[in-house]
């Protein structure tokens, strides 16, 4: 590996360690010419095979571009998009293949996007799954509702952040037991 400081054509590995559960290897290197040290990261190339048969490296930026279009006008910020792209890459890499069809990237986007924003999810799914009629949307929306029976008509109780402070003395002690207790007391 060429030294990035003096461009000497070789360098010496002085330390190697696996990071991110063995997904990549980080090596500390030293230049025999200028003695400066630098770090390299070695990671398996994840290739995406497009419908045309052309192969290109997986790109989080491309995932973000595709999802951002579906998120226009929705309350989804750049951090959420970056996290989603990271999830898509992790899921795809975890499958263990060196090459994946681009359709699988689309599939890996659907799950986290559905958790992020259901409107953006419907837009993305309509393109990805090539919806051809309103019935396709209805079927997808019914599938979404089936997973969230709470949203299907039951009134949503307003959040009461002050519930714990105005409740009986026991409530504050119980709250120390774990985060879900505050929500539970407002439902009971
Ligand atoms: Zn050097």
PDB file of C-alpha atoms and ligand atoms in Angstrom:
ATOM      1  CA  UNK A   1       0.000   0.000   0.000  1.00  0.00           C
ATOM      2  CA  UNK A   2       1.412   3.353  -1.059  1.00  0.00           C
ATOM      3  CA  UNK A   3       2.139   5.908   1.645  1.00  0.00           C
ATOM      4  CA  UNK A   4      -0.450   8.740   1.425  1.00  0.00           C
ATOM      5  CA  UNK A   5       2.079  11.243   2.820  1.00  0.00           C
ATOM      6  CA  UNK A   6       5.251  10.762   0.790  1.00  0.00           C
ATOM      7  CA  UNK A   7       3.870   8.365  -1.849  1.00  0.00           C
ATOM      8  CA  UNK A   8       6.549   5.798  -1.164  1.00  0.00           C
ATOM      9  CA  UNK A   9       5.213   2.684  -2.965  1.00  0.00           C
ATOM     10  CA  UNK A  10       5.190   0.352   0.059  1.00  0.00           C
ATOM     11  CA  UNK A  11       4.209   0.312   3.729  1.00  0.00           C
ATOM     12  CA  UNK A  12       4.410  -2.073   6.658  1.00  0.00           C
ATOM     13  CA  UNK A  13       1.401  -3.417   8.595  1.00  0.00           C
ATOM     14  CA  UNK A  14       1.922  -2.906  12.319  1.00  0.00           C
ATOM     15  CA  UNK A  15      -1.552  -3.871  13.555  1.00  0.00           C
ATOM     16  CA  UNK A  16      -4.724  -5.552  12.186  1.00  0.00           C
ATOM     17  CA  UNK A  17      -8.080  -5.770  13.834  1.00  0.00           C
ATOM     18  CA  UNK A  18     -11.551  -6.858  12.803  1.00  0.00           C
ATOM     19  CA  UNK A  19     -14.283  -4.300  13.318  1.00  0.00           C
ATOM     20  CA  UNK A  20     -18.077  -4.328  12.914  1.00  0.00           C
ATOM     21  CA  UNK A  21     -18.390  -8.053  13.583  1.00  0.00           C
ATOM     22  CA  UNK A  22     -15.725  -9.004  11.098  1.00  0.00           C
ATOM     23  CA  UNK A  23     -17.340  -7.053   8.246  1.00  0.00           C
ATOM     24  CA  UNK A  24     -14.102  -5.230   7.730  1.00  0.00           C
ATOM     25  CA  UNK A  25     -10.500  -5.225   8.821  1.00  0.00           C
ATOM     26  CA  UNK A  26      -8.656  -2.122   9.889  1.00  0.00           C
ATOM     27  CA  UNK A  27      -4.889  -2.102   9.484  1.00  0.00           C
ATOM     28  CA  UNK A  28      -2.461   0.345  11.028  1.00  0.00           C
ATOM     29  CA  UNK A  29       0.441   0.883   8.662  1.00  0.00           C
ATOM     30  CA  UNK A  30       3.812   2.531   8.878  1.00  0.00           C
ATOM     31  CA  UNK A  31       5.823   4.019   6.042  1.00  0.00           C
ATOM     32  CA  UNK A  32       9.457   2.831   5.947  1.00  0.00           C
ATOM     33  CA  UNK A  33      10.449   6.001   4.122  1.00  0.00           C
ATOM     34  CA  UNK A  34       8.888   8.851   6.143  1.00  0.00           C
ATOM     35  CA  UNK A  35       7.910   6.798   9.247  1.00  0.00           C
ATOM     36  CA  UNK A  36       4.428   8.270   9.322  1.00  0.00           C
ATOM     37  CA  UNK A  37       1.476   6.070  10.206  1.00  0.00           C
ATOM     38  CA  UNK A  38      -1.937   5.676   8.597  1.00  0.00           C
ATOM     39  CA  UNK A  39      -4.953   3.370   8.717  1.00  0.00           C
ATOM     40  CA  UNK A  40      -6.553   1.353   5.941  1.00  0.00           C
ATOM     41  CA  UNK A  41      -9.906  -0.412   5.942  1.00  0.00           C
ATOM     42  CA  UNK A  42     -10.394  -3.600   4.011  1.00  0.00           C
ATOM     43  CA  UNK A  43     -13.962  -4.557   3.183  1.00  0.00           C
ATOM     44  CA  UNK A  44     -15.506  -7.054   0.754  1.00  0.00           C
ATOM     45  CA  UNK A  45     -16.918  -5.319  -2.318  1.00  0.00           C
ATOM     46  CA  UNK A  46     -20.693  -5.588  -2.458  1.00  0.00           C
ATOM     47  CA  UNK A  47     -21.721  -5.606  -6.104  1.00  0.00           C
ATOM     48  CA  UNK A  48     -25.202  -4.785  -7.358  1.00  0.00           C
ATOM     49  CA  UNK A  49     -26.346  -6.439 -10.583  1.00  0.00           C
ATOM     50  CA  UNK A  50     -28.745  -4.197 -12.447  1.00  0.00           C
ATOM     51  CA  UNK A  51     -31.580  -5.466 -14.638  1.00  0.00           C
ATOM     52  CA  UNK A  52     -29.431  -4.761 -17.679  1.00  0.00           C
ATOM     53  CA  UNK A  53     -26.806  -7.160 -16.331  1.00  0.00           C
ATOM     54  CA  UNK A  54     -24.366  -4.335 -15.608  1.00  0.00           C
ATOM     55  CA  UNK A  55     -22.634  -4.620 -12.230  1.00  0.00           C
ATOM     56  CA  UNK A  56     -21.811  -1.633 -10.035  1.00  0.00           C
ATOM     57  CA  UNK A  57     -20.627  -1.222  -6.449  1.00  0.00           C
ATOM     58  CA  UNK A  58     -23.330  -0.851  -3.819  1.00  0.00           C
ATOM     59  CA  UNK A  59     -23.857   2.829  -3.037  1.00  0.00           C
ATOM     60  CA  UNK A  60     -25.621   4.204   0.026  1.00  0.00           C
ATOM     61  CA  UNK A  61     -25.912   7.531  -1.795  1.00  0.00           C
ATOM     62  CA  UNK A  62     -28.003   5.855  -4.512  1.00  0.00           C
ATOM     63  CA  UNK A  63     -30.271   4.263  -1.922  1.00  0.00           C
ATOM     64  CA  UNK A  64     -30.723   7.683  -0.303  1.00  0.00           C
ATOM     65  CA  UNK A  65     -31.488   9.336  -3.666  1.00  0.00           C
ATOM     66  CA  UNK A  66     -34.155   6.757  -4.450  1.00  0.00           C
ATOM     67  CA  UNK A  67     -35.790   6.964  -1.050  1.00  0.00           C
ATOM     68  CA  UNK A  68     -35.575  10.771  -0.891  1.00  0.00           C
ATOM     69  CA  UNK A  69     -37.771  11.021  -3.970  1.00  0.00           C
ATOM     70  CA  UNK A  70     -40.447   8.946  -2.224  1.00  0.00           C
ATOM     71  CA  UNK A  71     -40.107  11.152   0.882  1.00  0.00           C
ATOM     72  CA  UNK A  72     -40.836  14.509  -0.813  1.00  0.00           C
ATOM     73  CA  UNK A  73     -42.934  16.658   1.502  1.00  0.00           C
ATOM     74  CA  UNK A  74     -42.735  14.074   4.282  1.00  0.00           C
ATOM     75  CA  UNK A  75     -41.193  14.711   7.738  1.00  0.00           C
ATOM     76  CA  UNK A  76     -38.134  12.561   7.036  1.00  0.00           C
ATOM     77  CA  UNK A  77     -34.757  14.182   7.669  1.00  0.00           C
ATOM     78  CA  UNK A  78     -31.325  13.445   6.229  1.00  0.00           C
ATOM     79  CA  UNK A  79     -30.220  11.565   9.362  1.00  0.00           C
ATOM     80  CA  UNK A  80     -33.147   9.181   8.984  1.00  0.00           C
ATOM     81  CA  UNK A  81     -32.275   8.636   5.316  1.00  0.00           C
ATOM     82  CA  UNK A  82     -28.628   7.949   6.187  1.00  0.00           C
ATOM     83  CA  UNK A  83     -29.667   5.483   8.864  1.00  0.00           C
ATOM     84  CA  UNK A  84     -32.021   3.731   6.460  1.00  0.00           C
ATOM     85  CA  UNK A  85     -29.261   3.384   3.862  1.00  0.00           C
ATOM     86  CA  UNK A  86     -27.012   1.941   6.569  1.00  0.00           C
ATOM     87  CA  UNK A  87     -29.726  -0.580   7.490  1.00  0.00           C
ATOM     88  CA  UNK A  88     -30.144  -1.542   3.841  1.00  0.00           C
ATOM     89  CA  UNK A  89     -26.413  -2.099   3.476  1.00  0.00           C
ATOM     90  CA  UNK A  90     -26.225  -4.114   6.713  1.00  0.00           C
ATOM     91  CA  UNK A  91     -29.176  -6.311   5.708  1.00  0.00           C
ATOM     92  CA  UNK A  92     -27.771  -6.891   2.253  1.00  0.00           C
ATOM     93  CA  UNK A  93     -24.263  -7.650   3.479  1.00  0.00           C
ATOM     94  CA  UNK A  94     -25.616  -9.944   6.195  1.00  0.00           C
ATOM     95  CA  UNK A  95     -27.100 -12.134   3.455  1.00  0.00           C
ATOM     96  CA  UNK A  96     -23.494 -12.954   2.654  1.00  0.00           C
ATOM     97  CA  UNK A  97     -23.509 -12.793  -1.147  1.00  0.00           C
ATOM     98  CA  UNK A  98     -20.801 -10.911  -3.014  1.00  0.00           C
ATOM     99  CA  UNK A  99     -23.290  -9.901  -5.718  1.00  0.00           C
ATOM    100  CA  UNK A 100     -26.948  -9.021  -5.278  1.00  0.00           C
ATOM    101  CA  UNK A 101     -29.605  -8.205  -7.859  1.00  0.00           C
ATOM    102  CA  UNK A 102     -30.816  -4.591  -7.682  1.00  0.00           C
ATOM    103  CA  UNK A 103     -34.345  -5.893  -6.941  1.00  0.00           C
ATOM    104  CA  UNK A 104     -33.047  -7.211  -3.627  1.00  0.00           C
ATOM    105  CA  UNK A 105     -31.838  -3.747  -2.691  1.00  0.00           C
ATOM    106  CA  UNK A 106     -35.369  -2.491  -3.323  1.00  0.00           C
ATOM    107  CA  UNK A 107     -36.726  -5.267  -1.136  1.00  0.00           C
ATOM    108  CA  UNK A 108     -34.293  -4.386   1.649  1.00  0.00           C
ATOM    109  CA  UNK A 109     -35.484  -0.750   1.472  1.00  0.00           C
ATOM    110  CA  UNK A 110     -39.192  -1.585   1.905  1.00  0.00           C
ATOM    111  CA  UNK A 111     -39.000  -2.852   5.514  1.00  0.00           C
ATOM    112  CA  UNK A 112     -37.181   0.077   7.147  1.00  0.00           C
ATOM    113  CA  UNK A 113     -39.007   2.619   4.955  1.00  0.00           C
ATOM    114  CA  UNK A 114     -42.332   1.237   6.150  1.00  0.00           C
ATOM    115  CA  UNK A 115     -41.241   1.831   9.743  1.00  0.00           C
ATOM    116  CA  UNK A 116     -40.017   5.313   8.853  1.00  0.00           C
ATOM    117  CA  UNK A 117     -42.968   6.776   6.946  1.00  0.00           C
ATOM    118  CA  UNK A 118     -45.968   4.909   5.608  1.00  0.00           C
ATOM    119  CA  UNK A 119     -46.788   7.455   2.901  1.00  0.00           C
ATOM    120  CA  UNK A 120     -43.236   7.324   1.538  1.00  0.00           C
ATOM    121  CA  UNK A 121     -43.405   3.560   1.802  1.00  0.00           C
ATOM    122  CA  UNK A 122     -46.566   3.420  -0.325  1.00  0.00           C
ATOM    123  CA  UNK A 123     -45.000   5.688  -2.939  1.00  0.00           C
ATOM    124  CA  UNK A 124     -41.826   3.630  -3.071  1.00  0.00           C
ATOM    125  CA  UNK A 125     -43.694   0.307  -3.100  1.00  0.00           C
ATOM    126  CA  UNK A 126     -45.971   1.521  -5.889  1.00  0.00           C
ATOM    127  CA  UNK A 127     -42.961   2.057  -8.124  1.00  0.00           C
ATOM    128  CA  UNK A 128     -40.898  -0.898  -6.937  1.00  0.00           C
ATOM    129  CA  UNK A 129     -43.774  -3.368  -7.152  1.00  0.00           C
ATOM    130  CA  UNK A 130     -45.183  -1.682 -10.271  1.00  0.00           C
ATOM    131  CA  UNK A 131     -48.678  -1.047  -8.909  1.00  0.00           C
ATOM    132  CA  UNK A 132     -51.050  -0.867 -11.866  1.00  0.00           C
ATOM    133  CA  UNK A 133     -54.314   0.175 -10.215  1.00  0.00           C
ATOM    134  CA  UNK A 134     -55.927   1.718  -7.150  1.00  0.00           C
ATOM    135  CA  UNK A 135     -56.683  -1.832  -5.992  1.00  0.00           C
ATOM    136  CA  UNK A 136     -52.961  -2.412  -5.541  1.00  0.00           C
ATOM    137  CA  UNK A 137     -52.814   0.571  -3.181  1.00  0.00           C
ATOM    138  CA  UNK A 138     -55.886  -0.638  -1.295  1.00  0.00           C
ATOM    139  CA  UNK A 139     -54.341  -4.087  -0.827  1.00  0.00           C
ATOM    140  CA  UNK A 140     -51.085  -2.557   0.427  1.00  0.00           C
ATOM    141  CA  UNK A 141     -52.896  -0.198   2.807  1.00  0.00           C
ATOM    142  CA  UNK A 142     -54.963  -3.099   4.154  1.00  0.00           C
ATOM    143  CA  UNK A 143     -51.728  -4.993   4.779  1.00  0.00           C
ATOM    144  CA  UNK A 144     -50.352  -1.965   6.659  1.00  0.00           C
ATOM    145  CA  UNK A 145     -53.540  -1.733   8.747  1.00  0.00           C
ATOM    146  CA  UNK A 146     -53.473  -5.430   9.556  1.00  0.00           C
ATOM    147  CA  UNK A 147     -50.056  -4.871  11.140  1.00  0.00           C
ATOM    148  CA  UNK A 148     -51.280  -1.892  13.193  1.00  0.00           C
ATOM    149  CA  UNK A 149     -54.713  -2.858  14.547  1.00  0.00           C
ATOM    150  CA  UNK A 150     -54.438   0.035  17.036  1.00  0.00           C
ATOM    151  CA  UNK A 151     -54.653   2.538  14.159  1.00  0.00           C
ATOM    152  CA  UNK A 152     -57.807   0.987  12.726  1.00  0.00           C
ATOM    153  CA  UNK A 153     -60.288   3.190  14.597  1.00  0.00           C
ATOM    154  CA  UNK A 154     -59.465   2.904  18.291  1.00  0.00           C
ATOM    155  CA  UNK A 155     -59.058   6.459  19.638  1.00  0.00           C
ATOM    156  CA  UNK A 156     -55.480   7.334  20.420  1.00  0.00           C
ATOM    157  CA  UNK A 157     -55.040   8.640  23.939  1.00  0.00           C
ATOM    158  CA  UNK A 158     -53.141  11.939  24.096  1.00  0.00           C
ATOM    159  CA  UNK A 159     -49.702  11.807  25.640  1.00  0.00           C
ATOM    160  CA  UNK A 160     -49.584  13.018  29.234  1.00  0.00           C
ATOM    161  CA  UNK A 161     -45.975  13.722  30.107  1.00  0.00           C
ATOM    162  CA  UNK A 162     -46.962  15.184  33.502  1.00  0.00           C
ATOM    163  CA  UNK A 163     -48.871  12.055  34.554  1.00  0.00           C
ATOM    164  CA  UNK A 164     -45.991  10.668  36.611  1.00  0.00           C
ATOM    165  CA  UNK A 165     -45.356  13.883  38.583  1.00  0.00           C
ATOM    166  CA  UNK A 166     -49.035  14.367  39.536  1.00  0.00           C
ATOM    167  CA  UNK A 167     -49.684  10.687  40.266  1.00  0.00           C
ATOM    168  CA  UNK A 168     -49.481   8.874  43.620  1.00  0.00           C
ATOM    169  CA  UNK A 169     -46.041   8.632  45.323  1.00  0.00           C
ATOM    170  CA  UNK A 170     -45.726   5.021  44.173  1.00  0.00           C
ATOM    171  CA  UNK A 171     -45.790   6.085  40.520  1.00  0.00           C
ATOM    172  CA  UNK A 172     -42.420   7.795  40.674  1.00  0.00           C
ATOM    173  CA  UNK A 173     -40.837   4.754  42.322  1.00  0.00           C
ATOM    174  CA  UNK A 174     -42.421   2.430  39.767  1.00  0.00           C
ATOM    175  CA  UNK A 175     -41.123   4.619  36.982  1.00  0.00           C
ATOM    176  CA  UNK A 176     -37.590   3.757  37.987  1.00  0.00           C
ATOM    177  CA  UNK A 177     -38.359   0.165  37.067  1.00  0.00           C
ATOM    178  CA  UNK A 178     -38.269   0.937  33.347  1.00  0.00           C
ATOM    179  CA  UNK A 179     -39.342   3.355  30.625  1.00  0.00           C
ATOM    180  CA  UNK A 180     -42.693   1.773  29.549  1.00  0.00           C
ATOM    181  CA  UNK A 181     -44.331   2.341  32.959  1.00  0.00           C
ATOM    182  CA  UNK A 182     -45.183   6.000  32.264  1.00  0.00           C
ATOM    183  CA  UNK A 183     -47.221   4.990  29.234  1.00  0.00           C
ATOM    184  CA  UNK A 184     -48.868   2.135  31.114  1.00  0.00           C
ATOM    185  CA  UNK A 185     -50.145   4.341  33.917  1.00  0.00           C
ATOM    186  CA  UNK A 186     -51.885   6.628  31.410  1.00  0.00           C
ATOM    187  CA  UNK A 187     -53.726   3.660  29.853  1.00  0.00           C
ATOM    188  CA  UNK A 188     -54.918   2.027  33.114  1.00  0.00           C
TER     189      UNK A 188
HETATM  190 ZN1  LIG B   1       5.797   7.935   3.651  1.00  0.00          ZN
END
